[in-house]
PDB file of C-alpha atoms in Angstrom:
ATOM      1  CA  UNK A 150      -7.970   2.331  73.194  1.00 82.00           C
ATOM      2  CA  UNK A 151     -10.503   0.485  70.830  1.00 90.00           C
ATOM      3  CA  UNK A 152      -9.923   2.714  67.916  1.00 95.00           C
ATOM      4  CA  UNK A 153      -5.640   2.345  68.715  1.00 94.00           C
ATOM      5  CA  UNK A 154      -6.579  -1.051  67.785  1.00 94.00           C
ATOM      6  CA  UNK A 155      -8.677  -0.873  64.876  1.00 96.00           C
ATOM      7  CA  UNK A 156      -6.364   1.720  63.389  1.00 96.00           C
ATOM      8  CA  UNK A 157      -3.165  -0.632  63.593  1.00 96.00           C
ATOM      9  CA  UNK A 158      -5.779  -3.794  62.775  1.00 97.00           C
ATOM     10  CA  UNK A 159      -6.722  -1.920  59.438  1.00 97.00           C
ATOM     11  CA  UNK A 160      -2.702  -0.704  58.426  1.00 97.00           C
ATOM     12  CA  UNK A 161      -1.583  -4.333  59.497  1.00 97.00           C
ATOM     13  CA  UNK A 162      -4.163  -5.986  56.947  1.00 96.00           C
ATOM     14  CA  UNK A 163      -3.296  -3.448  54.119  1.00 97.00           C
ATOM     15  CA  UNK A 164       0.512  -3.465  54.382  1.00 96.00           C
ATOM     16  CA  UNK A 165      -0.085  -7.603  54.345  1.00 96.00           C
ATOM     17  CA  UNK A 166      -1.984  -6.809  51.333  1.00 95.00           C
ATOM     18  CA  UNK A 167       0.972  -4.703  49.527  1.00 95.00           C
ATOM     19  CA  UNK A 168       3.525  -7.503  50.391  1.00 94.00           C
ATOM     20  CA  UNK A 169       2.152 -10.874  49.771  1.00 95.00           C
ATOM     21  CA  UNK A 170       0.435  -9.746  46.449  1.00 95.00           C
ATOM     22  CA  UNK A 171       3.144  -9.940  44.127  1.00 91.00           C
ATOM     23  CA  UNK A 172       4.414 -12.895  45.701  1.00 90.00           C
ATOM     24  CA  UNK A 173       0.690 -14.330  45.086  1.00 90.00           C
ATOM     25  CA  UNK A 174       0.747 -12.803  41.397  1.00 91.00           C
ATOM     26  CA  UNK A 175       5.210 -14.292  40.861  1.00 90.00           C
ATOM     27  CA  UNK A 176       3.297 -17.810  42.906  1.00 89.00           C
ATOM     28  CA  UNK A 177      -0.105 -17.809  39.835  1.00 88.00           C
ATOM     29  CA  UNK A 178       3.091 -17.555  37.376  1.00 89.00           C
ATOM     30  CA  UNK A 179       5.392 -20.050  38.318  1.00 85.00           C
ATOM     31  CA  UNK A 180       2.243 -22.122  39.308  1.00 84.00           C
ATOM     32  CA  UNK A 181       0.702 -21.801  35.785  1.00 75.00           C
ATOM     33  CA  UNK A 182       3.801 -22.174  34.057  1.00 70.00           C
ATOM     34  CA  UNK A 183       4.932 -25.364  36.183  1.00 67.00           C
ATOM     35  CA  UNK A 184       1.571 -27.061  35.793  1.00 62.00           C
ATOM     36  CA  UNK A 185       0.988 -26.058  31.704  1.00 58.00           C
ATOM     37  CA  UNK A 186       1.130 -29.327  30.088  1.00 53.00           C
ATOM     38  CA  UNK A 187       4.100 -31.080  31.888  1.00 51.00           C
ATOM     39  CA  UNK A 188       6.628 -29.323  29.889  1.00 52.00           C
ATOM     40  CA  UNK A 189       8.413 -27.384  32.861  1.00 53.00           C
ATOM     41  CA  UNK A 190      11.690 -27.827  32.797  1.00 56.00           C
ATOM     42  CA  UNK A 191      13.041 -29.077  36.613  1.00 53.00           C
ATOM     43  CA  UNK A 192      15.912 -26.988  38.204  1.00 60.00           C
TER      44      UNK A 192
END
């Protein structure tokens, strides 16, 4: 039952890992692009 665990523990982490990284890389982006000098333009 342990290993059930560990095995759905270790796919859970990695499919987190697949998703929310090019949302992190789109966020450094924006984020650098918003905060470069003041000269973002505002929606």
């Amino acid at each position: 039952m342990r290993t059930i665990a560990d095995f759905f523990r270790m796919i859970g982490s990695a499919v987190a890992t697949v998703v929310t990284l090019p949302f992190r890389l789109l966020a450094r982006l924006f984020g650098g692009a918003s905060h470069g000098g003041g000269r973002a333009r505002r929606a």
